[in-house]
Amino acid sequence: MTGQQAFETYRSQEDSLKAVAATLKAPQLKEVPNKVVALAEQVRDLQKENAELKQKAAAAQAGDLFKDVKETNGVRYIASQVSVSDAGALRTFGDNWKQKDYSDVLVLVAAIGEKVNVLVASKSKDVHAGNVIKALAPIVAGRGGGKLDMAMAGGSDASKIAELLAAVPAQF
């Protein structure tokens, strides 16, 4: 590329860079890279802060949630729908639950976007979390699995969450 075409390409790229500089409020083009780096750092910091706030909110919600203990056939359990932003927050609930002696089994369900996520955690040797999740997940058109102490599932029918929660006592 030479001559007029090269000049027009250069002008086009310069105009694009000037538009970026204006958006970043950089008075000179040479300041654009530093502004971009600073913005990237700011985004990273805000994402970290957001994650920490989500964990604190989940911990606060968990305190209320863990008070609603029911019992069936000698198994103390908590079964509830929660509002969380992702499956990781469900695991945080499970981790918080494990720290104390709230109940023998925890079953949490969350509608996250178009999906349904289910977590089952068990401290009882008589209740296998993986088996419970395999029985409950089909109710919300899902499937999952896990270990003796914790299992997760994903589903697609959020309209059946209440039915899933009602089916929990039958698992014990």
PDB file of N, CA and C in Angstrom, residues 44-122:
ATOM      1  N   ARG A  44     -10.443  -4.694  37.075  1.00  0.00           N
ATOM      2  CA  ARG A  44     -10.018  -5.840  37.871  1.00  0.00           C
ATOM      3  C   ARG A  44     -10.334  -5.623  39.353  1.00  0.00           C
ATOM      4  N   ASP A  45     -10.017  -4.434  39.861  1.00  0.00           N
ATOM      5  CA  ASP A  45     -10.289  -4.123  41.265  1.00  0.00           C
ATOM      6  C   ASP A  45     -11.789  -4.159  41.568  1.00  0.00           C
ATOM      7  N   LEU A  46     -12.585  -3.612  40.670  1.00  0.00           N
ATOM      8  CA  LEU A  46     -14.034  -3.605  40.869  1.00  0.00           C
ATOM      9  C   LEU A  46     -14.613  -5.020  40.811  1.00  0.00           C
ATOM     10  N   GLN A  47     -14.079  -5.857  39.930  1.00  0.00           N
ATOM     11  CA  GLN A  47     -14.547  -7.239  39.866  1.00  0.00           C
ATOM     12  C   GLN A  47     -14.224  -7.980  41.159  1.00  0.00           C
ATOM     13  N   LYS A  48     -13.041  -7.735  41.715  1.00  0.00           N
ATOM     14  CA  LYS A  48     -12.651  -8.370  42.967  1.00  0.00           C
ATOM     15  C   LYS A  48     -13.555  -7.888  44.102  1.00  0.00           C
ATOM     16  N   GLU A  49     -13.798  -6.597  44.154  1.00  0.00           N
ATOM     17  CA  GLU A  49     -14.671  -6.029  45.180  1.00  0.00           C
ATOM     18  C   GLU A  49     -16.092  -6.585  45.048  1.00  0.00           C
ATOM     19  N   ASN A  50     -16.568  -6.705  43.815  1.00  0.00           N
ATOM     20  CA  ASN A  50     -17.899  -7.245  43.557  1.00  0.00           C
ATOM     21  C   ASN A  50     -18.004  -8.688  44.061  1.00  0.00           C
ATOM     22  N   ALA A  51     -16.988  -9.487  43.799  1.00  0.00           N
ATOM     23  CA  ALA A  51     -16.991 -10.872  44.257  1.00  0.00           C
ATOM     24  C   ALA A  51     -17.019 -10.942  45.786  1.00  0.00           C
ATOM     25  N   GLU A  52     -16.252 -10.077  46.437  1.00  0.00           N
ATOM     26  CA  GLU A  52     -16.233 -10.051  47.903  1.00  0.00           C
ATOM     27  C   GLU A  52     -17.596  -9.643  48.460  1.00  0.00           C
ATOM     28  N   LEU A  53     -18.230  -8.658  47.837  1.00  0.00           N
ATOM     29  CA  LEU A  53     -19.555  -8.228  48.293  1.00  0.00           C
ATOM     30  C   LEU A  53     -20.598  -9.319  48.095  1.00  0.00           C
ATOM     31  N   LYS A  54     -20.489 -10.064  46.994  1.00  0.00           N
ATOM     32  CA  LYS A  54     -21.419 -11.174  46.766  1.00  0.00           C
ATOM     33  C   LYS A  54     -21.261 -12.236  47.846  1.00  0.00           C
ATOM     34  N   GLN A  55     -20.020 -12.507  48.242  1.00  0.00           N
ATOM     35  CA  GLN A  55     -19.790 -13.499  49.287  1.00  0.00           C
ATOM     36  C   GLN A  55     -20.367 -13.021  50.617  1.00  0.00           C
ATOM     37  N   LYS A  56     -20.193 -11.732  50.924  1.00  0.00           N
ATOM     38  CA  LYS A  56     -20.745 -11.195  52.170  1.00  0.00           C
ATOM     39  C   LYS A  56     -22.270 -11.237  52.156  1.00  0.00           C
ATOM     40  N   ALA A  57     -22.865 -10.924  51.011  1.00  0.00           N
ATOM     41  CA  ALA A  57     -24.327 -10.969  50.894  1.00  0.00           C
ATOM     42  C   ALA A  57     -24.825 -12.400  51.051  1.00  0.00           C
ATOM     43  N   ALA A  58     -24.123 -13.344  50.462  1.00  0.00           N
ATOM     44  CA  ALA A  58     -24.503 -14.750  50.590  1.00  0.00           C
ATOM     45  C   ALA A  58     -24.389 -15.206  52.034  1.00  0.00           C
ATOM     46  N   ALA A  59     -23.363 -14.767  52.725  1.00  0.00           N
ATOM     47  CA  ALA A  59     -23.187 -15.133  54.129  1.00  0.00           C
ATOM     48  C   ALA A  59     -24.315 -14.561  54.979  1.00  0.00           C
ATOM     49  N   ALA A  60     -24.715 -13.331  54.693  1.00  0.00           N
ATOM     50  CA  ALA A  60     -25.816 -12.708  55.434  1.00  0.00           C
ATOM     51  C   ALA A  60     -27.124 -13.450  55.168  1.00  0.00           C
ATOM     52  N   GLN A  61     -27.374 -13.782  53.913  1.00  0.00           N
ATOM     53  CA  GLN A  61     -28.585 -14.514  53.551  1.00  0.00           C
ATOM     54  C   GLN A  61     -28.560 -15.906  54.169  1.00  0.00           C
ATOM     55  N   ALA A  62     -27.390 -16.495  54.258  1.00  0.00           N
ATOM     56  CA  ALA A  62     -27.254 -17.839  54.811  1.00  0.00           C
ATOM     57  C   ALA A  62     -27.676 -17.883  56.268  1.00  0.00           C
ATOM     58  N   GLY A  63     -27.376 -16.840  57.021  1.00  0.00           N
ATOM     59  CA  GLY A  63     -27.743 -16.806  58.434  1.00  0.00           C
ATOM     60  C   GLY A  63     -29.234 -17.000  58.627  1.00  0.00           C
ATOM     61  N   ASP A  64     -30.047 -16.319  57.833  1.00  0.00           N
ATOM     62  CA  ASP A  64     -31.502 -16.459  57.922  1.00  0.00           C
ATOM     63  C   ASP A  64     -31.947 -17.822  57.401  1.00  0.00           C
ATOM     64  N   LEU A  65     -31.367 -18.235  56.322  1.00  0.00           N
ATOM     65  CA  LEU A  65     -31.736 -19.482  55.674  1.00  0.00           C
ATOM     66  C   LEU A  65     -31.494 -20.684  56.574  1.00  0.00           C
ATOM     67  N   PHE A  66     -30.392 -20.697  57.276  1.00  0.00           N
ATOM     68  CA  PHE A  66     -30.001 -21.842  58.076  1.00  0.00           C
ATOM     69  C   PHE A  66     -30.848 -22.010  59.334  1.00  0.00           C
ATOM     70  N   LYS A  67     -31.739 -21.069  59.613  1.00  0.00           N
ATOM     71  CA  LYS A  67     -32.626 -21.176  60.773  1.00  0.00           C
ATOM     72  C   LYS A  67     -33.862 -22.024  60.473  1.00  0.00           C
ATOM     73  N   ASP A  68     -34.155 -22.269  59.200  1.00  0.00           N
ATOM     74  CA  ASP A  68     -35.366 -22.978  58.792  1.00  0.00           C
ATOM     75  C   ASP A  68     -35.091 -24.478  58.652  1.00  0.00           C
ATOM     76  N   VAL A  69     -34.880 -25.145  59.795  1.00  0.00           N
ATOM     77  CA  VAL A  69     -34.538 -26.566  59.808  1.00  0.00           C
ATOM     78  C   VAL A  69     -35.811 -27.401  59.991  1.00  0.00           C
ATOM     79  N   LYS A  70     -35.933 -28.435  59.160  1.00  0.00           N
ATOM     80  CA  LYS A  70     -37.060 -29.366  59.243  1.00  0.00           C
ATOM     81  C   LYS A  70     -36.492 -30.751  59.554  1.00  0.00           C
ATOM     82  N   GLU A  71     -37.381 -31.694  59.924  1.00  0.00           N
ATOM     83  CA  GLU A  71     -36.902 -33.037  60.222  1.00  0.00           C
ATOM     84  C   GLU A  71     -37.865 -34.072  59.651  1.00  0.00           C
ATOM     85  N   THR A  72     -37.300 -35.098  59.008  1.00  0.00           N
ATOM     86  CA  THR A  72     -38.065 -36.222  58.464  1.00  0.00           C
ATOM     87  C   THR A  72     -37.277 -37.499  58.716  1.00  0.00           C
ATOM     88  N   ASN A  73     -37.930 -38.486  59.318  1.00  0.00           N
ATOM     89  CA  ASN A  73     -37.292 -39.783  59.599  1.00  0.00           C
ATOM     90  C   ASN A  73     -35.951 -39.625  60.316  1.00  0.00           C
ATOM     91  N   GLY A  74     -35.881 -38.690  61.236  1.00  0.00           N
ATOM     92  CA  GLY A  74     -34.676 -38.483  62.024  1.00  0.00           C
ATOM     93  C   GLY A  74     -33.574 -37.708  61.313  1.00  0.00           C
ATOM     94  N   VAL A  75     -33.828 -37.246  60.097  1.00  0.00           N
ATOM     95  CA  VAL A  75     -32.834 -36.464  59.348  1.00  0.00           C
ATOM     96  C   VAL A  75     -33.232 -34.997  59.398  1.00  0.00           C
ATOM     97  N   ARG A  76     -32.366 -34.182  59.979  1.00  0.00           N
ATOM     98  CA  ARG A  76     -32.603 -32.730  60.009  1.00  0.00           C
ATOM     99  C   ARG A  76     -32.108 -32.160  58.682  1.00  0.00           C
ATOM    100  N   TYR A  77     -32.951 -31.366  58.036  1.00  0.00           N
ATOM    101  CA  TYR A  77     -32.565 -30.831  56.730  1.00  0.00           C
ATOM    102  C   TYR A  77     -33.062 -29.396  56.541  1.00  0.00           C
ATOM    103  N   ILE A  78     -32.403 -28.728  55.629  1.00  0.00           N
ATOM    104  CA  ILE A  78     -32.791 -27.392  55.178  1.00  0.00           C
ATOM    105  C   ILE A  78     -32.989 -27.505  53.678  1.00  0.00           C
ATOM    106  N   ALA A  79     -34.142 -27.061  53.195  1.00  0.00           N
ATOM    107  CA  ALA A  79     -34.415 -27.081  51.754  1.00  0.00           C
ATOM    108  C   ALA A  79     -35.023 -25.736  51.399  1.00  0.00           C
ATOM    109  N   SER A  80     -34.364 -25.008  50.503  1.00  0.00           N
ATOM    110  CA  SER A  80     -34.826 -23.656  50.205  1.00  0.00           C
ATOM    111  C   SER A  80     -34.370 -23.193  48.828  1.00  0.00           C
ATOM    112  N   GLN A  81     -35.122 -22.230  48.303  1.00  0.00           N
ATOM    113  CA  GLN A  81     -34.703 -21.538  47.086  1.00  0.00           C
ATOM    114  C   GLN A  81     -33.954 -20.289  47.511  1.00  0.00           C
ATOM    115  N   VAL A  82     -32.865 -20.005  46.844  1.00  0.00           N
ATOM    116  CA  VAL A  82     -32.057 -18.825  47.156  1.00  0.00           C
ATOM    117  C   VAL A  82     -31.855 -17.991  45.899  1.00  0.00           C
ATOM    118  N   SER A  83     -31.561 -16.733  46.105  1.00  0.00           N
ATOM    119  CA  SER A  83     -31.250 -15.828  44.993  1.00  0.00           C
ATOM    120  C   SER A  83     -29.753 -15.590  44.979  1.00  0.00           C
ATOM    121  N   VAL A  84     -29.092 -16.149  43.985  1.00  0.00           N
ATOM    122  CA  VAL A  84     -27.645 -15.983  43.844  1.00  0.00           C
ATOM    123  C   VAL A  84     -27.325 -15.671  42.391  1.00  0.00           C
ATOM    124  N   SER A  85     -26.117 -15.169  42.174  1.00  0.00           N
ATOM    125  CA  SER A  85     -25.732 -14.757  40.825  1.00  0.00           C
ATOM    126  C   SER A  85     -25.091 -15.877  40.012  1.00  0.00           C
ATOM    127  N   ASP A  86     -24.540 -16.894  40.703  1.00  0.00           N
ATOM    128  CA  ASP A  86     -23.881 -17.980  39.979  1.00  0.00           C
ATOM    129  C   ASP A  86     -23.778 -19.224  40.854  1.00  0.00           C
ATOM    130  N   ALA A  87     -23.376 -20.319  40.240  1.00  0.00           N
ATOM    131  CA  ALA A  87     -23.259 -21.586  40.961  1.00  0.00           C
ATOM    132  C   ALA A  87     -22.187 -21.515  42.044  1.00  0.00           C
ATOM    133  N   GLY A  88     -21.202 -20.682  41.857  1.00  0.00           N
ATOM    134  CA  GLY A  88     -20.161 -20.515  42.865  1.00  0.00           C
ATOM    135  C   GLY A  88     -20.730 -20.006  44.181  1.00  0.00           C
ATOM    136  N   ALA A  89     -21.728 -19.144  44.103  1.00  0.00           N
ATOM    137  CA  ALA A  89     -22.370 -18.635  45.314  1.00  0.00           C
ATOM    138  C   ALA A  89     -23.124 -19.758  46.034  1.00  0.00           C
ATOM    139  N   LEU A  90     -23.692 -20.694  45.280  1.00  0.00           N
ATOM    140  CA  LEU A  90     -24.331 -21.858  45.912  1.00  0.00           C
ATOM    141  C   LEU A  90     -23.302 -22.662  46.694  1.00  0.00           C
ATOM    142  N   ARG A  91     -22.136 -22.860  46.089  1.00  0.00           N
ATOM    143  CA  ARG A  91     -21.072 -23.595  46.779  1.00  0.00           C
ATOM    144  C   ARG A  91     -20.632 -22.852  48.040  1.00  0.00           C
ATOM    145  N   THR A  92     -20.630 -21.513  47.986  1.00  0.00           N
ATOM    146  CA  THR A  92     -20.287 -20.722  49.166  1.00  0.00           C
ATOM    147  C   THR A  92     -21.291 -20.981  50.281  1.00  0.00           C
ATOM    148  N   PHE A  93     -22.582 -21.043  49.929  1.00  0.00           N
ATOM    149  CA  PHE A  93     -23.601 -21.400  50.915  1.00  0.00           C
ATOM    150  C   PHE A  93     -23.269 -22.752  51.531  1.00  0.00           C
ATOM    151  N   GLY A  94     -22.940 -23.725  50.678  1.00  0.00           N
ATOM    152  CA  GLY A  94     -22.610 -25.062  51.158  1.00  0.00           C
ATOM    153  C   GLY A  94     -21.408 -25.055  52.085  1.00  0.00           C
ATOM    154  N   ASP A  95     -20.400 -24.281  51.737  1.00  0.00           N
ATOM    155  CA  ASP A  95     -19.207 -24.183  52.579  1.00  0.00           C
ATOM    156  C   ASP A  95     -19.528 -23.550  53.926  1.00  0.00           C
ATOM    157  N   ASN A  96     -20.357 -22.495  53.915  1.00  0.00           N
ATOM    158  CA  ASN A  96     -20.761 -21.845  55.170  1.00  0.00           C
ATOM    159  C   ASN A  96     -21.553 -22.822  56.037  1.00  0.00           C
ATOM    160  N   TRP A  97     -22.432 -23.586  55.408  1.00  0.00           N
ATOM    161  CA  TRP A  97     -23.252 -24.560  56.125  1.00  0.00           C
ATOM    162  C   TRP A  97     -22.385 -25.625  56.791  1.00  0.00           C
ATOM    163  N   LYS A  98     -21.346 -26.072  56.096  1.00  0.00           N
ATOM    164  CA  LYS A  98     -20.472 -27.114  56.635  1.00  0.00           C
ATOM    165  C   LYS A  98     -19.749 -26.673  57.911  1.00  0.00           C
ATOM    166  N   GLN A  99     -19.545 -25.384  58.071  1.00  0.00           N
ATOM    167  CA  GLN A  99     -18.780 -24.871  59.206  1.00  0.00           C
ATOM    168  C   GLN A  99     -19.522 -25.027  60.539  1.00  0.00           C
ATOM    169  N   LYS A 100     -20.837 -25.126  60.496  1.00  0.00           N
ATOM    170  CA  LYS A 100     -21.636 -25.191  61.724  1.00  0.00           C
ATOM    171  C   LYS A 100     -22.525 -26.430  61.702  1.00  0.00           C
ATOM    172  N   ASP A 101     -23.171 -26.695  62.821  1.00  0.00           N
ATOM    173  CA  ASP A 101     -24.073 -27.846  62.913  1.00  0.00           C
ATOM    174  C   ASP A 101     -25.515 -27.370  62.785  1.00  0.00           C
ATOM    175  N   TYR A 102     -25.873 -26.886  61.584  1.00  0.00           N
ATOM    176  CA  TYR A 102     -27.232 -26.409  61.359  1.00  0.00           C
ATOM    177  C   TYR A 102     -28.199 -27.565  61.137  1.00  0.00           C
ATOM    178  N   SER A 103     -27.786 -28.537  60.332  1.00  0.00           N
ATOM    179  CA  SER A 103     -28.641 -29.669  59.977  1.00  0.00           C
ATOM    180  C   SER A 103     -27.771 -30.787  59.413  1.00  0.00           C
ATOM    181  N   ASP A 104     -28.433 -31.910  59.096  1.00  0.00           N
ATOM    182  CA  ASP A 104     -27.704 -33.040  58.520  1.00  0.00           C
ATOM    183  C   ASP A 104     -27.555 -32.907  57.004  1.00  0.00           C
ATOM    184  N   VAL A 105     -28.571 -32.287  56.367  1.00  0.00           N
ATOM    185  CA  VAL A 105     -28.597 -32.177  54.909  1.00  0.00           C
ATOM    186  C   VAL A 105     -29.019 -30.768  54.518  1.00  0.00           C
ATOM    187  N   LEU A 106     -28.425 -30.281  53.441  1.00  0.00           N
ATOM    188  CA  LEU A 106     -28.766 -28.967  52.882  1.00  0.00           C
ATOM    189  C   LEU A 106     -29.126 -29.146  51.415  1.00  0.00           C
ATOM    190  N   VAL A 107     -30.291 -28.630  51.021  1.00  0.00           N
ATOM    191  CA  VAL A 107     -30.702 -28.653  49.614  1.00  0.00           C
ATOM    192  C   VAL A 107     -31.042 -27.222  49.223  1.00  0.00           C
ATOM    193  N   LEU A 108     -30.287 -26.689  48.276  1.00  0.00           N
ATOM    194  CA  LEU A 108     -30.523 -25.321  47.799  1.00  0.00           C
ATOM    195  C   LEU A 108     -30.804 -25.347  46.301  1.00  0.00           C
ATOM    196  N   VAL A 109     -31.750 -24.498  45.893  1.00  0.00           N
ATOM    197  CA  VAL A 109     -32.116 -24.390  44.492  1.00  0.00           C
ATOM    198  C   VAL A 109     -32.070 -22.913  44.128  1.00  0.00           C
ATOM    199  N   ALA A 110     -31.522 -22.611  42.953  1.00  0.00           N
ATOM    200  CA  ALA A 110     -31.462 -21.218  42.491  1.00  0.00           C
ATOM    201  C   ALA A 110     -31.757 -21.167  40.997  1.00  0.00           C
ATOM    202  N   ALA A 111     -32.590 -20.216  40.632  1.00  0.00           N
ATOM    203  CA  ALA A 111     -32.821 -19.936  39.215  1.00  0.00           C
ATOM    204  C   ALA A 111     -31.819 -18.863  38.828  1.00  0.00           C
ATOM    205  N   ILE A 112     -30.893 -19.224  37.956  1.00  0.00           N
ATOM    206  CA  ILE A 112     -29.844 -18.299  37.529  1.00  0.00           C
ATOM    207  C   ILE A 112     -30.001 -18.122  36.029  1.00  0.00           C
ATOM    208  N   GLY A 113     -30.555 -16.991  35.641  1.00  0.00           N
ATOM    209  CA  GLY A 113     -30.853 -16.779  34.233  1.00  0.00           C
ATOM    210  C   GLY A 113     -31.931 -17.748  33.801  1.00  0.00           C
ATOM    211  N   GLU A 114     -31.700 -18.473  32.739  1.00  0.00           N
ATOM    212  CA  GLU A 114     -32.658 -19.460  32.226  1.00  0.00           C
ATOM    213  C   GLU A 114     -32.440 -20.839  32.852  1.00  0.00           C
ATOM    214  N   LYS A 115     -31.410 -20.992  33.643  1.00  0.00           N
ATOM    215  CA  LYS A 115     -31.041 -22.293  34.203  1.00  0.00           C
ATOM    216  C   LYS A 115     -31.445 -22.413  35.669  1.00  0.00           C
ATOM    217  N   VAL A 116     -31.533 -23.658  36.111  1.00  0.00           N
ATOM    218  CA  VAL A 116     -31.788 -23.967  37.516  1.00  0.00           C
ATOM    219  C   VAL A 116     -30.563 -24.707  38.035  1.00  0.00           C
ATOM    220  N   ASN A 117     -30.028 -24.261  39.158  1.00  0.00           N
ATOM    221  CA  ASN A 117     -28.902 -24.941  39.778  1.00  0.00           C
ATOM    222  C   ASN A 117     -29.359 -25.502  41.118  1.00  0.00           C
ATOM    223  N   VAL A 118     -28.930 -26.717  41.409  1.00  0.00           N
ATOM    224  CA  VAL A 118     -29.309 -27.397  42.643  1.00  0.00           C
ATOM    225  C   VAL A 118     -28.037 -27.856  43.344  1.00  0.00           C
ATOM    226  N   LEU A 119     -28.000 -27.644  44.650  1.00  0.00           N
ATOM    227  CA  LEU A 119     -26.883 -28.113  45.462  1.00  0.00           C
ATOM    228  C   LEU A 119     -27.442 -28.964  46.587  1.00  0.00           C
ATOM    229  N   VAL A 120     -26.833 -30.115  46.806  1.00  0.00           N
ATOM    230  CA  VAL A 120     -27.168 -30.963  47.947  1.00  0.00           C
ATOM    231  C   VAL A 120     -25.862 -31.209  48.701  1.00  0.00           C
ATOM    232  N   ALA A 121     -25.885 -30.936  50.003  1.00  0.00           N
ATOM    233  CA  ALA A 121     -24.731 -31.210  50.850  1.00  0.00           C
ATOM    234  C   ALA A 121     -25.215 -32.063  52.016  1.00  0.00           C
ATOM    235  N   SER A 122     -24.399 -33.022  52.442  1.00  0.00           N
ATOM    236  CA  SER A 122     -24.804 -33.934  53.501  1.00  0.00           C
ATOM    237  C   SER A 122     -23.670 -34.157  54.490  1.00  0.00           C
TER     238      SER A 122
END
